[in-house]
Structure formats: structure tokens, C-alpha cells
Amino acid sequence: MKQVFDLVIFGGTGDLSMRKLMPAMYYAFHQKKCIDGSRILVCCRKQSDFDSLKDQIKAALKSYTKTSEFSEERWQSFSQLLVPVLLDLIDIEKGWQAFADLFEGREELVRVFYLAVMPSIYGACCENLSQKDLITPSSRIVVEKPLGYDHETAEEINETMANFFQENQIYRIDHYLGKETVQNLLALRFSNFLFENIWDCKAIDHIQISIGEQVGLEGRAGFYDGAGAMRDMVQNHLLQLLCLVAMESPNKLQADDVRIEKIKVLKALKPMLDEHIDKNVVRGQYVSGSVNGEIVPGYLDELGDHESNTETFVAIRAFIENWRWAGVPFYLRTGKRLKHRSAEIIVQFKDVTHNVYPDINQKLKPNRLIIQLQPDEKIQLQLMAKDIGKEDNVLKPMTLNLDFSTQNSDFKTTAYQRLLMDAIDGNSTLFIHRDEVKAAWRWVDPIIEHWQETNNKPELYKAGTWGPAKADDLFKRKSQGWIDIT
Ligand code: BG6
């Protein structure tokens, strides 16, 4: 049920707010998902930002929404929702009373506090909200991934938030869960009988989950160099996708049921002991190369520091130790400055048990289910079929194609839009539970620690390629390898 809401964005002038949150709310507003009387309170610390806030948001919307979706008239109507707020998040003497006054008479409404700020400020911010009695039973807090730097720091952040909010009021975002095709993955798995009996180690040879990016640091050097691809992408996005692919069917598609199943997967991941890591994990760092025909600088040049060992690429062979997935390798891969921007899950089925086409000069190709999240949203099933018009024994791989990009609507629904509206509506199914964060760090931490202890140097790869060649060695059979579907 839609309700009137107050959405507060702390860190309102930051990159996340301008690039993702504002466009998301702009789309939501124009799709009539914001009930009259709702507001977006955008907080900033500097007077100059406060004075120019609406202009900054307008410019951001112009840049980050499609041209066809932006117009002066639409901006004017959306801007009525915006309330600029001048506030120092840490210092309660600076702006907090005036901020608190803005909520007078609105105590019963849904309140969503979005912390688009550094985790080191979360504590002070929650403390100030609490001191000003702004945390009501219908308040929610939204925080971004990666939560913390490792298991310990994540727990500290979780503990801090738990002092002020109940677990069911805390919405930990992983924007990959808001992507349309990710939801389609659940629909595909849990509403089609077809897949139910072949979704296991008896039928599946291996699974690949890849997120490739063409972009480099995008001005986030400070954050990224301290994090690296393992913390930035694997601990959250890749492991979340793995959970959705591998989890058992939840009793219902509701937050608690889904989370219980995801946590079971994370806990069943085979721990990476020191002796496994070098064989099962490859880390890389890009050097200068050509992306889309343009020469881009290497990571160290982009960083302006020639010492960093931070990885911009990770490939992993992982196993889930349970009955369903015994012995099935899950290949995970992500990197910056790769050849294409793409994100996909590829389920490769086993070879047919007996080939009745012995004469065929072309070997039978295994069936593959491809769930593509980016750049296009589609689901494909690759099958062998007869090559029409040719002799009976001439087969070729053919593709059944479910292409969602052709199903256009006036406004697209972005992942952030979906998740923000879910947080406002109180639906936490697509958000991460504290125990998931914990379990994910517990699996990732030993790998990072091993790298640190052994002073591991990343393999270098040229920008515009698919990463270090060593990542191909993760596949046991020569006939297998990373599948490039672009
Ligand atoms: C973010 C990471 O979570 O996801 C970024 O911090 C990355 O480094 C981004 O670029 C990728 O998201 P998307 O939706 O563009 O694939």
C-alpha cells in the first residue's frame, strides 16, 4: 500500500545522490508512485550547496536521465517535492533543531533516512536522530554496500545501527538485487516446473557469474584503492547473485524466507584455506590499453600512485558444499576496464549422456541458460537443433530468446528506484540481512588476509581485455572457459 513519506537523503550533494537516487525518485514521481504530500529532504553541509541545491539536482537529472525523459515541465513538478536542508551530520548544534522542526505534525508518516555518507559518520548521525526524537516506529534507515571493510568493521557498523533501529528497520542496499532480470531469475527458477528437476549437480556442469565493467576509477580513487574488487564487487554483488542462483526454494517470496535460504548458501560455501587460494582465486590490475578504441591509462596512473597492489579484477572458482551443488564449480569474475560492460549468469548443463549423432562433424554443444542483466536484459536458452534444409544429421546451436529490452515503457525502472520504493513501502525482501553481511565477509576475509600476508601482487592485464590470462586456468578442462556472449 502506497503511503505519504518523508525521504531524507544524508549526503544529498554526493555522487550517489546525484547519479542514482535523484534520477530514481524522478522516475518514481513521474510514474505516479509518490503520493501527494510526500517530500524528499536533501541534506548538505555547505551554505553554497544549500543555495544551489535545486540547480545541482536539475543538472544531475539532465545528465543522468534519458533526454526523452527530462523536460522543464517535468522538472518543475518534481522539484516541488524537494526540500533542501542545511545540516552538519556530526555536530548537533548545527542545523539539527531546524531539521527536527520540519517533521512537526508528520510523526505518523513513513520516514526513510538514506545514509549516502561515509560509514564513519553513521554513528553520529543515528545518535543525533535519536537525540532529536526523530526515530519513530515507522522510520527506516537505508545504508549502502560494502558494509564495512571486513567482518569486524561490518559488525561494528551493524552494532551501532542496532543501538537505534530494530533489524527490520534497517535496509542494507545491494543495488544488483533491484535489477529487473535478477527478479526474473527468481521467477524463472520458482515458477517454472521445467527447471525444478534439473537445477542441481546431476544436470548442471558449472555456473559462471560475471560482471564486467569498462569504466575505471570514475573519480573514486580514495574509496576504491582501499577496497579493491573483492570488497567492492565480490563480497556483495557477486555473492548475492550466487545466492539467488543456488538457494533452495523459499516457502514464500518474503524477506525472512528468502534471507534464510540465502544465508544457508553463504554458510555452505567451501571455505578458502591458504592452500586453496592460489589455485582458486586470481586477482589482477589493469595497465594501459584500448577500451572502445580509446587508449586509457593504467590503474596506477589513474591513481597517481605507483605502489598500489589493489586488485581491479578477481576471478574465483568456488564450491557450495551441500547435496544440490556437490562438485559443481561456480566461476565468479568481475573487473574494471574489461572488454565490454556486461553482467550475466550462465548455467551450463552437462553433455548428453549418449550421442546418437556419431557422424556429425560438429560436436554437440552443451545446453546453456544465459541470464543477462547488462547491457541488455534477456534470458536465452541455447539448444542444439536441426539445421533446416540440411541433411538429418546436421545440427547447429540455436537460441530461444526472451528479450526484455524490446518491452519498452515510458520510463525505465532503475534498480535504485525499485529498491527506494521498496524501502518506502516497507518491503525488505531485496535487502540484505545482518547475518548475510556477516556470512559473506567470513568467506571473503581469509582470501584478502592471505593476499596481505603473502604480499600477493596482482597479475597485470591490459585494459580492454577480459583480464589476466591466468583466470582461464581456473577451468579444469581445456574445452571450457569464460563464455563471452557479447
Ligand atoms: C558499485 C561499485 O556497487 O557497482 C562500483 O561500487 C561499480 O565500483 C558499480 O562500478 C557497478 O554497478 P552497475 O549497476 O553499473 O553494474
Short mmCIF file of C-alpha atoms and ligand atoms in Angstrom, two decimals:
data_model
loop_
_atom_site.label_atom_id
_atom_site.label_comp_id
_atom_site.label_asym_id
_atom_site.label_seq_id
_atom_site.Cartn_x
_atom_site.Cartn_y
_atom_site.Cartn_z
CA MET A 1 0.00 0.00 0.00
CA LYS A 2 1.45 3.36 -1.00
CA GLN A 3 1.80 5.93 1.75
CA VAL A 4 2.87 9.53 2.14
CA PHE A 5 6.56 9.57 3.02
CA ASP A 6 9.48 11.73 4.02
CA LEU A 7 12.67 10.53 2.37
CA VAL A 8 15.77 12.11 3.90
CA ILE A 9 18.99 11.89 1.96
CA PHE A 10 22.08 12.49 4.09
CA GLY A 11 24.94 13.27 1.73
CA GLY A 12 22.50 14.86 -0.69
CA THR A 13 25.12 16.53 -2.86
CA GLY A 14 27.27 13.40 -3.19
CA ASP A 15 27.82 11.25 -6.21
CA LEU A 16 25.36 8.54 -5.21
CA SER A 17 22.60 11.01 -4.55
CA MET A 18 23.06 12.89 -7.80
CA ARG A 19 23.72 9.95 -10.09
CA LYS A 20 21.36 7.34 -8.73
CA LEU A 21 18.96 8.49 -6.02
CA MET A 22 17.64 11.65 -7.66
CA PRO A 23 17.02 10.04 -11.06
CA ALA A 24 15.36 7.10 -9.26
CA MET A 25 12.97 9.39 -7.40
CA TYR A 26 12.36 11.47 -10.52
CA TYR A 27 11.25 8.34 -12.37
CA ALA A 28 9.16 7.18 -9.41
CA PHE A 29 7.44 10.56 -9.18
CA HIS A 30 6.56 10.63 -12.86
CA GLN A 31 5.29 7.08 -12.68
CA LYS A 32 2.90 8.36 -10.00
CA LYS A 33 4.48 6.29 -7.25
CA CYS A 34 4.85 9.23 -4.85
CA ILE A 35 1.64 10.03 -3.00
CA ASP A 36 0.79 13.75 -2.74
CA GLY A 37 2.28 15.31 0.36
CA SER A 38 5.46 13.21 0.18
CA ARG A 39 8.81 15.00 0.41
CA ILE A 40 12.46 14.42 -0.33
CA LEU A 41 14.66 16.24 2.18
CA VAL A 42 18.10 16.68 0.68
CA CYS A 43 20.78 17.42 3.27
CA CYS A 44 24.03 19.24 2.66
CA ARG A 45 26.69 20.76 4.87
CA LYS A 46 27.85 23.83 2.94
CA GLN A 47 25.89 27.06 2.59
CA SER A 48 26.91 27.32 -1.08
CA ASP A 49 25.49 23.84 -1.78
CA PHE A 50 22.33 24.73 0.11
CA ASP A 51 21.85 27.84 -2.04
CA SER A 52 22.36 25.99 -5.30
CA LEU A 53 20.94 22.60 -4.37
CA LYS A 54 17.95 22.60 -6.70
CA ASP A 55 20.12 23.77 -9.60
CA GLN A 56 22.58 20.98 -8.89
CA ILE A 57 19.80 18.40 -8.82
CA LYS A 58 18.33 19.75 -12.05
CA ALA A 59 21.71 19.48 -13.76
CA ALA A 60 22.16 15.94 -12.45
CA LEU A 61 18.76 14.89 -13.75
CA LYS A 62 19.59 16.35 -17.14
CA SER A 63 22.81 14.31 -17.23
CA TYR A 64 21.65 11.06 -15.69
CA THR A 65 18.18 10.58 -17.16
CA LYS A 66 17.47 9.98 -20.81
CA THR A 67 16.96 13.15 -22.83
CA SER A 68 13.48 12.00 -23.75
CA GLU A 69 12.61 11.67 -20.09
CA PHE A 70 13.68 15.13 -18.98
CA SER A 71 11.70 18.29 -19.61
CA GLU A 72 11.39 21.65 -17.92
CA GLU A 73 7.77 20.93 -17.08
CA ARG A 74 8.59 17.57 -15.52
CA TRP A 75 11.43 19.12 -13.54
CA GLN A 76 9.15 21.85 -12.20
CA SER A 77 6.61 19.37 -10.92
CA PHE A 78 9.27 17.06 -9.42
CA SER A 79 11.10 19.94 -7.74
CA GLN A 80 8.03 20.62 -5.57
CA LEU A 81 8.96 17.50 -3.62
CA LEU A 82 12.46 18.68 -2.82
CA VAL A 83 13.31 20.31 0.49
CA PRO A 84 16.93 21.48 0.79
CA VAL A 85 18.30 21.15 4.33
CA LEU A 86 21.46 22.72 5.75
CA LEU A 87 22.86 20.32 8.32
CA ASP A 88 26.12 19.19 9.85
CA LEU A 89 25.63 15.48 10.37
CA ILE A 90 28.12 15.28 13.22
CA ASP A 91 27.52 18.49 15.13
CA ILE A 92 24.07 18.58 16.73
CA GLU A 93 24.37 22.35 17.25
CA LYS A 94 24.46 22.95 13.51
CA GLY A 95 21.07 22.74 11.90
CA TRP A 96 19.54 19.80 13.78
CA GLN A 97 16.82 21.74 15.60
CA ALA A 98 15.60 23.38 12.38
CA PHE A 99 15.76 19.95 10.73
CA ALA A 100 13.72 18.36 13.53
CA ASP A 101 11.11 21.14 13.22
CA LEU A 102 10.48 20.10 9.63
CA PHE A 103 8.84 16.90 10.89
CA GLU A 104 6.32 18.53 13.19
CA GLY A 105 2.86 17.14 12.59
CA ARG A 106 4.29 14.38 10.37
CA GLU A 107 5.12 11.89 13.12
CA GLU A 108 2.85 9.17 11.75
CA LEU A 109 4.27 9.21 8.23
CA VAL A 110 6.82 6.81 6.81
CA ARG A 111 10.30 8.21 7.34
CA VAL A 112 13.25 6.88 5.39
CA PHE A 113 16.75 8.05 6.30
CA TYR A 114 19.18 7.28 3.49
CA LEU A 115 22.79 7.41 4.69
CA ALA A 116 24.61 8.23 1.46
CA VAL A 117 27.69 9.14 3.51
CA MET A 118 30.87 7.52 4.85
CA PRO A 119 30.15 4.73 7.35
CA SER A 120 32.33 6.56 9.89
CA ILE A 121 29.52 9.13 10.19
CA TYR A 122 26.68 6.62 10.67
CA GLY A 123 27.09 6.56 14.45
CA ALA A 124 26.95 10.33 14.93
CA CYS A 125 24.06 10.62 12.54
CA CYS A 126 21.98 7.96 14.31
CA GLU A 127 22.83 9.48 17.68
CA ASN A 128 21.63 12.91 16.54
CA LEU A 129 18.44 11.49 15.03
CA SER A 130 17.76 9.79 18.31
CA GLN A 131 18.52 12.85 20.44
CA LYS A 132 16.06 14.87 18.40
CA ASP A 133 13.43 12.13 18.76
CA LEU A 134 13.27 11.68 15.02
CA ILE A 135 13.30 7.88 15.02
CA THR A 136 9.66 6.79 15.03
CA PRO A 137 8.23 3.25 14.73
CA SER A 138 7.64 3.89 11.03
CA SER A 139 11.20 5.07 10.41
CA ARG A 140 13.66 3.15 8.30
CA ILE A 141 17.34 3.59 7.68
CA VAL A 142 18.99 2.72 4.37
CA VAL A 143 22.73 2.05 4.03
CA GLU A 144 24.96 1.14 1.12
CA LYS A 145 27.33 -1.72 0.43
CA PRO A 146 30.05 -2.62 1.07
CA LEU A 147 29.14 -2.54 4.73
CA GLY A 148 32.48 -2.25 6.47
CA TYR A 149 35.91 -3.30 5.45
CA ASP A 150 35.83 -6.79 6.86
CA HIS A 151 33.76 -8.91 9.20
CA GLU A 152 34.79 -6.96 12.28
CA THR A 153 34.15 -3.46 10.95
CA ALA A 154 30.84 -4.58 9.43
CA GLU A 155 29.76 -5.88 12.82
CA GLU A 156 30.73 -2.58 14.44
CA ILE A 157 28.55 -0.69 11.97
CA ASN A 158 25.70 -3.16 12.45
CA GLU A 159 26.02 -2.86 16.21
CA THR A 160 25.92 0.94 16.02
CA MET A 161 22.78 0.90 13.91
CA ALA A 162 21.20 -1.74 16.14
CA ASN A 163 21.51 0.65 19.09
CA PHE A 164 18.98 2.92 17.42
CA PHE A 165 16.98 0.84 14.93
CA GLN A 166 15.39 -2.63 15.01
CA GLU A 167 16.78 -5.06 12.43
CA ASN A 168 13.52 -4.83 10.45
CA GLN A 169 14.01 -1.06 10.18
CA ILE A 170 17.49 -1.41 8.64
CA TYR A 171 17.63 -1.67 4.85
CA ARG A 172 21.07 -2.64 3.53
CA ILE A 173 21.17 -1.97 -0.18
CA ASP A 174 22.83 -4.05 -2.84
CA HIS A 175 21.58 -2.42 -6.00
CA TYR A 176 22.12 -5.59 -8.04
CA LEU A 177 19.10 -7.06 -6.28
CA GLY A 178 16.97 -4.27 -7.71
CA LYS A 179 17.81 -5.11 -11.30
CA GLU A 180 14.81 -6.39 -13.22
CA THR A 181 16.47 -9.53 -14.55
CA VAL A 182 17.56 -10.55 -11.08
CA GLN A 183 13.93 -10.70 -10.14
CA ASN A 184 13.29 -12.59 -13.31
CA LEU A 185 15.84 -15.12 -12.18
CA LEU A 186 13.62 -15.85 -9.19
CA ALA A 187 10.57 -16.06 -11.43
CA LEU A 188 12.39 -18.37 -13.80
CA ARG A 189 13.55 -20.68 -11.04
CA PHE A 190 10.49 -20.77 -8.86
CA SER A 191 7.59 -20.55 -11.26
CA ASN A 192 8.66 -22.98 -13.98
CA PHE A 193 8.41 -26.69 -13.39
CA LEU A 194 10.81 -27.17 -16.26
CA PHE A 195 13.82 -26.09 -14.26
CA GLU A 196 12.95 -27.58 -10.90
CA ASN A 197 14.34 -31.03 -11.57
CA ILE A 198 17.42 -30.01 -13.47
CA TRP A 199 18.71 -27.34 -11.11
CA ASP A 200 21.40 -29.36 -9.39
CA CYS A 201 24.66 -31.25 -9.67
CA LYS A 202 23.06 -34.09 -11.60
CA ALA A 203 22.25 -31.86 -14.57
CA ILE A 204 24.47 -28.81 -14.26
CA ASP A 205 28.12 -28.89 -15.24
CA HIS A 206 29.11 -25.48 -13.94
CA ILE A 207 27.84 -21.95 -13.45
CA GLN A 208 29.55 -18.69 -14.43
CA ILE A 209 28.63 -15.35 -12.89
CA SER A 210 30.44 -12.41 -14.47
CA ILE A 211 30.23 -8.66 -14.02
CA GLY A 212 32.48 -6.83 -16.44
CA GLU A 213 32.91 -3.08 -16.46
CA GLN A 214 34.58 -0.79 -18.96
CA VAL A 215 34.90 2.10 -16.55
CA GLY A 216 37.97 2.72 -14.41
CA LEU A 217 38.10 4.62 -11.15
CA GLU A 218 35.50 7.26 -12.05
CA GLY A 219 36.96 9.71 -9.53
CA ARG A 220 36.55 7.24 -6.64
CA ALA A 221 40.26 6.51 -6.16
CA GLY A 222 40.17 7.20 -2.42
CA PHE A 223 37.49 4.63 -1.75
CA TYR A 224 38.46 2.11 -4.38
CA ASP A 225 42.14 1.78 -3.60
CA GLY A 226 41.31 0.91 -0.01
CA ALA A 227 38.67 -1.59 -1.09
CA GLY A 228 39.58 -3.35 -4.36
CA ALA A 229 37.31 -5.55 -6.44
CA MET A 230 36.95 -8.19 -3.74
CA ARG A 231 35.32 -5.83 -1.27
CA ASP A 232 33.64 -3.61 -3.85
CA MET A 233 32.02 -6.29 -6.01
CA VAL A 234 32.59 -9.87 -4.83
CA GLN A 235 31.59 -9.59 -1.17
CA ASN A 236 28.24 -8.17 -2.18
CA HIS A 237 27.02 -8.19 -5.80
CA LEU A 238 28.61 -11.44 -6.94
CA LEU A 239 27.83 -13.37 -3.77
CA GLN A 240 24.25 -12.11 -3.79
CA LEU A 241 23.78 -13.32 -7.36
CA LEU A 242 25.33 -16.63 -6.39
CA CYS A 243 22.86 -16.94 -3.51
CA LEU A 244 19.87 -16.36 -5.76
CA VAL A 245 21.09 -18.92 -8.27
CA ALA A 246 21.95 -21.56 -5.71
CA MET A 247 19.43 -21.17 -2.89
CA GLU A 248 16.64 -23.61 -2.16
CA SER A 249 13.10 -22.51 -2.85
CA PRO A 250 11.89 -20.25 -0.04
CA ASN A 251 8.48 -21.15 1.43
CA LYS A 252 7.23 -17.76 0.33
CA LEU A 253 8.82 -14.91 -1.54
CA GLN A 254 9.04 -12.85 1.63
CA ALA A 255 12.01 -11.17 3.23
CA ASP A 256 12.63 -13.62 6.08
CA ASP A 257 12.10 -16.74 3.99
CA VAL A 258 14.40 -15.54 1.21
CA ARG A 259 17.10 -14.42 3.63
CA ILE A 260 17.14 -17.74 5.47
CA GLU A 261 17.81 -19.54 2.19
CA LYS A 262 20.50 -17.08 1.10
CA ILE A 263 22.31 -17.37 4.42
CA LYS A 264 22.36 -21.16 4.06
CA VAL A 265 24.16 -20.81 0.73
CA LEU A 266 26.74 -18.40 2.12
CA LYS A 267 27.40 -20.70 5.05
CA ALA A 268 27.76 -23.68 2.71
CA LEU A 269 30.44 -22.03 0.59
CA LYS A 270 33.58 -24.11 0.85
CA PRO A 271 36.00 -22.07 2.96
CA MET A 272 39.09 -20.92 1.12
CA LEU A 273 42.07 -22.19 3.08
CA ASP A 274 45.50 -20.77 2.32
CA GLU A 275 46.45 -23.74 0.15
CA HIS A 276 43.26 -23.35 -1.94
CA ILE A 277 43.52 -19.66 -2.59
CA ASP A 278 46.30 -19.56 -5.16
CA LYS A 279 44.66 -22.36 -7.14
CA ASN A 280 41.13 -21.00 -6.99
CA VAL A 281 41.45 -17.24 -6.98
CA VAL A 282 43.10 -14.91 -9.49
CA ARG A 283 43.47 -11.22 -8.88
CA GLY A 284 44.51 -8.66 -11.43
CA GLN A 285 45.21 -4.99 -12.00
CA TYR A 286 44.85 -3.19 -15.33
CA VAL A 287 47.60 -1.45 -17.21
CA SER A 288 47.06 0.97 -20.05
CA GLY A 289 45.20 -0.39 -23.04
CA SER A 290 42.48 0.37 -25.52
CA VAL A 291 38.85 0.42 -24.43
CA ASN A 292 36.34 1.09 -27.20
CA GLY A 293 39.14 2.30 -29.44
CA GLU A 294 40.44 4.80 -26.90
CA ILE A 295 43.72 4.40 -25.03
CA VAL A 296 43.08 4.63 -21.31
CA PRO A 297 45.71 4.93 -18.55
CA GLY A 298 46.61 2.03 -16.30
CA TYR A 299 45.30 1.77 -12.75
CA LEU A 300 48.45 3.13 -11.11
CA ASP A 301 48.49 6.17 -13.41
CA GLU A 302 44.82 6.81 -12.80
CA LEU A 303 45.53 6.55 -9.09
CA GLY A 304 48.61 8.77 -9.25
CA ASP A 305 50.45 6.27 -7.03
CA HIS A 306 52.91 3.72 -8.30
CA GLU A 307 52.87 1.41 -5.32
CA SER A 308 49.36 0.04 -5.03
CA ASN A 309 48.67 -3.72 -5.00
CA THR A 310 44.91 -3.23 -5.07
CA GLU A 311 43.09 -5.61 -7.38
CA THR A 312 40.77 -4.29 -10.08
CA PHE A 313 39.90 -7.83 -11.21
CA VAL A 314 39.01 -11.02 -9.40
CA ALA A 315 38.14 -14.47 -10.73
CA ILE A 316 37.22 -17.30 -8.40
CA ARG A 317 36.32 -20.96 -8.60
CA ALA A 318 34.02 -21.63 -5.67
CA PHE A 319 32.11 -24.66 -4.43
CA ILE A 320 28.97 -24.99 -2.37
CA GLU A 321 29.12 -27.90 -0.01
CA ASN A 322 25.62 -29.33 0.01
CA TRP A 323 23.71 -32.11 -1.75
CA ARG A 324 22.34 -29.95 -4.51
CA TRP A 325 25.66 -28.49 -5.60
CA ALA A 326 28.24 -31.12 -4.69
CA GLY A 327 31.16 -30.86 -7.10
CA VAL A 328 29.67 -28.09 -9.28
CA PRO A 329 32.17 -25.26 -9.81
CA PHE A 330 30.80 -21.72 -9.59
CA TYR A 331 33.07 -19.40 -11.54
CA LEU A 332 32.81 -15.78 -10.42
CA ARG A 333 34.50 -12.96 -12.25
CA THR A 334 34.50 -9.19 -12.10
CA GLY A 335 36.82 -6.45 -13.23
CA LYS A 336 37.20 -2.85 -14.27
CA ARG A 337 38.42 -1.73 -17.69
CA LEU A 338 37.41 -5.02 -19.28
CA LYS A 339 36.48 -5.51 -22.88
CA HIS A 340 32.74 -4.95 -22.54
CA ARG A 341 30.26 -3.82 -19.94
CA SER A 342 28.26 -6.91 -19.22
CA ALA A 343 26.74 -8.83 -16.36
CA GLU A 344 25.44 -12.33 -16.77
CA ILE A 345 24.80 -15.65 -15.17
CA ILE A 346 25.47 -18.66 -17.37
CA VAL A 347 24.25 -22.08 -16.36
CA GLN A 348 25.99 -24.73 -18.40
CA PHE A 349 24.28 -28.13 -18.42
CA LYS A 350 26.06 -31.45 -18.76
CA ASP A 351 26.71 -33.13 -22.09
CA VAL A 352 24.04 -35.55 -23.34
CA THR A 353 24.70 -38.98 -21.90
CA HIS A 354 24.83 -40.70 -25.29
CA ASN A 355 25.33 -39.06 -28.66
CA VAL A 356 23.07 -40.60 -31.32
CA TYR A 357 24.67 -38.44 -33.98
CA PRO A 358 28.00 -40.19 -34.20
CA ASP A 359 28.72 -38.99 -37.73
CA ILE A 360 28.22 -35.38 -37.05
CA ASN A 361 31.37 -33.46 -37.78
CA GLN A 362 30.42 -30.87 -35.28
CA LYS A 363 30.41 -31.90 -31.61
CA LEU A 364 27.16 -31.42 -29.71
CA LYS A 365 27.31 -28.20 -27.76
CA PRO A 366 26.05 -28.32 -24.16
CA ASN A 367 22.79 -26.54 -23.34
CA ARG A 368 23.24 -23.19 -21.71
CA LEU A 369 20.85 -20.94 -19.90
CA ILE A 370 22.03 -17.36 -20.10
CA ILE A 371 20.56 -14.76 -17.81
CA GLN A 372 21.87 -11.40 -18.94
CA LEU A 373 21.50 -8.41 -16.65
CA GLN A 374 23.53 -5.91 -18.65
CA PRO A 375 23.85 -4.24 -21.11
CA ASP A 376 20.58 -5.80 -22.32
CA GLU A 377 18.16 -7.63 -20.14
CA LYS A 378 17.41 -11.03 -21.58
CA ILE A 379 17.17 -14.71 -20.87
CA GLN A 380 18.37 -17.14 -23.51
CA LEU A 381 18.38 -20.90 -23.75
CA GLN A 382 20.93 -22.39 -26.10
CA LEU A 383 19.87 -25.70 -27.60
CA MET A 384 21.03 -27.97 -30.38
CA ALA A 385 18.55 -28.18 -33.27
CA LYS A 386 18.42 -29.47 -36.80
CA ASP A 387 19.79 -27.12 -39.42
CA ILE A 388 16.68 -26.69 -41.55
CA GLY A 389 17.08 -27.81 -45.17
CA LYS A 390 20.27 -29.73 -44.49
CA GLU A 391 20.75 -33.46 -44.01
CA ASP A 392 19.24 -35.09 -40.94
CA ASN A 393 22.47 -35.32 -39.07
CA VAL A 394 23.43 -31.67 -39.46
CA LEU A 395 22.67 -29.86 -36.25
CA LYS A 396 23.54 -26.41 -35.06
CA PRO A 397 23.28 -24.50 -31.80
CA MET A 398 20.15 -22.33 -31.73
CA THR A 399 18.90 -19.84 -29.17
CA LEU A 400 15.50 -19.33 -27.60
CA ASN A 401 15.45 -15.67 -26.78
CA LEU A 402 13.42 -13.81 -24.17
CA ASP A 403 14.44 -10.23 -24.75
CA PHE A 404 13.12 -7.72 -22.21
CA SER A 405 14.80 -4.71 -23.79
CA THR A 406 12.14 -4.63 -26.50
CA GLN A 407 9.41 -4.24 -23.89
CA ASN A 408 9.66 -0.51 -23.56
CA SER A 409 7.81 1.67 -21.16
CA ASP A 410 7.76 5.46 -20.96
CA PHE A 411 10.16 5.45 -18.07
CA LYS A 412 12.57 2.71 -17.26
CA THR A 413 12.64 1.34 -13.74
CA THR A 414 16.14 1.59 -12.36
CA ALA A 415 17.47 -0.71 -9.66
CA TYR A 416 17.62 2.20 -7.22
CA GLN A 417 14.07 3.20 -8.00
CA ARG A 418 12.82 -0.28 -7.26
CA LEU A 419 14.79 -0.50 -4.02
CA LEU A 420 13.96 3.00 -2.79
CA MET A 421 10.28 2.40 -3.34
CA ASP A 422 10.55 -0.96 -1.58
CA ALA A 423 12.20 0.72 1.41
CA ILE A 424 9.43 3.33 1.47
CA ASP A 425 6.78 0.59 1.23
CA GLY A 426 8.47 -1.44 3.97
CA ASN A 427 9.31 -4.40 1.76
CA SER A 428 12.74 -5.69 2.70
CA THR A 429 12.83 -8.83 0.53
CA LEU A 430 15.51 -7.39 -1.74
CA PHE A 431 17.69 -6.05 1.06
CA ILE A 432 20.49 -7.74 2.95
CA HIS A 433 20.15 -9.06 6.47
CA ARG A 434 22.88 -8.52 9.04
CA ASP A 435 23.63 -12.25 9.07
CA GLU A 436 24.15 -12.27 5.29
CA VAL A 437 26.71 -9.49 5.58
CA LYS A 438 28.44 -11.43 8.30
CA ALA A 439 28.50 -14.71 6.38
CA ALA A 440 29.73 -13.03 3.19
CA TRP A 441 32.63 -11.33 4.99
CA ARG A 442 33.51 -14.59 6.76
CA TRP A 443 34.07 -16.21 3.37
CA VAL A 444 35.87 -13.28 1.78
CA ASP A 445 38.10 -12.20 4.70
CA PRO A 446 40.52 -15.18 4.65
CA ILE A 447 41.21 -14.59 0.96
CA ILE A 448 42.08 -10.94 1.49
CA GLU A 449 44.12 -11.77 4.59
CA HIS A 450 46.06 -14.39 2.63
CA TRP A 451 46.89 -11.84 -0.06
CA GLN A 452 48.08 -9.40 2.58
CA GLU A 453 50.15 -11.96 4.47
CA THR A 454 51.85 -13.23 1.33
CA ASN A 455 52.23 -9.73 -0.12
CA ASN A 456 50.47 -11.03 -3.21
CA LYS A 457 50.95 -8.93 -6.33
CA PRO A 458 48.04 -8.76 -8.76
CA GLU A 459 48.50 -10.17 -12.26
CA LEU A 460 48.66 -7.34 -14.75
CA TYR A 461 46.16 -7.22 -17.63
CA LYS A 462 45.72 -4.79 -20.46
CA ALA A 463 42.69 -2.51 -20.28
CA GLY A 464 40.18 -3.59 -22.92
CA THR A 465 40.82 -7.33 -22.47
CA TRP A 466 39.00 -9.91 -20.34
CA GLY A 467 41.58 -9.76 -17.56
CA PRO A 468 44.69 -11.80 -16.81
CA ALA A 469 45.18 -14.97 -18.85
CA LYS A 470 45.64 -16.86 -15.58
CA ALA A 471 41.89 -16.54 -14.99
CA ASP A 472 41.39 -19.10 -17.79
CA ASP A 473 43.41 -21.66 -15.84
CA LEU A 474 40.65 -21.89 -13.27
CA PHE A 475 38.80 -24.17 -15.69
CA LYS A 476 39.84 -27.78 -15.34
CA ARG A 477 39.00 -28.89 -18.88
CA LYS A 478 40.65 -27.33 -21.92
CA SER A 479 37.30 -27.29 -23.74
CA GLN A 480 35.87 -24.94 -21.13
CA GLY A 481 36.50 -21.31 -20.39
CA TRP A 482 34.86 -17.98 -19.73
CA ILE A 483 31.97 -17.50 -22.09
CA ASP A 484 31.83 -14.15 -23.84
CA ILE A 485 28.26 -13.68 -25.02
CA THR A 486 28.54 -10.11 -26.23
C1 BG6 B 1 29.03 -0.43 -7.36
C2 BG6 B 1 30.52 -0.45 -7.25
O1 BG6 B 1 28.46 -1.08 -6.27
O2 BG6 B 1 28.62 -1.09 -8.54
C3 BG6 B 1 31.15 0.21 -8.48
O3 BG6 B 1 30.92 0.24 -6.09
C4 BG6 B 1 30.63 -0.42 -9.74
O4 BG6 B 1 32.56 0.12 -8.44
C5 BG6 B 1 29.10 -0.48 -9.74
O5 BG6 B 1 31.08 0.36 -10.84
C6 BG6 B 1 28.58 -1.29 -10.90
O6 BG6 B 1 27.20 -1.17 -10.95
P1 BG6 B 1 26.41 -1.32 -12.33
O7 BG6 B 1 24.98 -1.33 -11.94
O8 BG6 B 1 26.82 -0.15 -13.17
O9 BG6 B 1 26.87 -2.61 -12.92
#
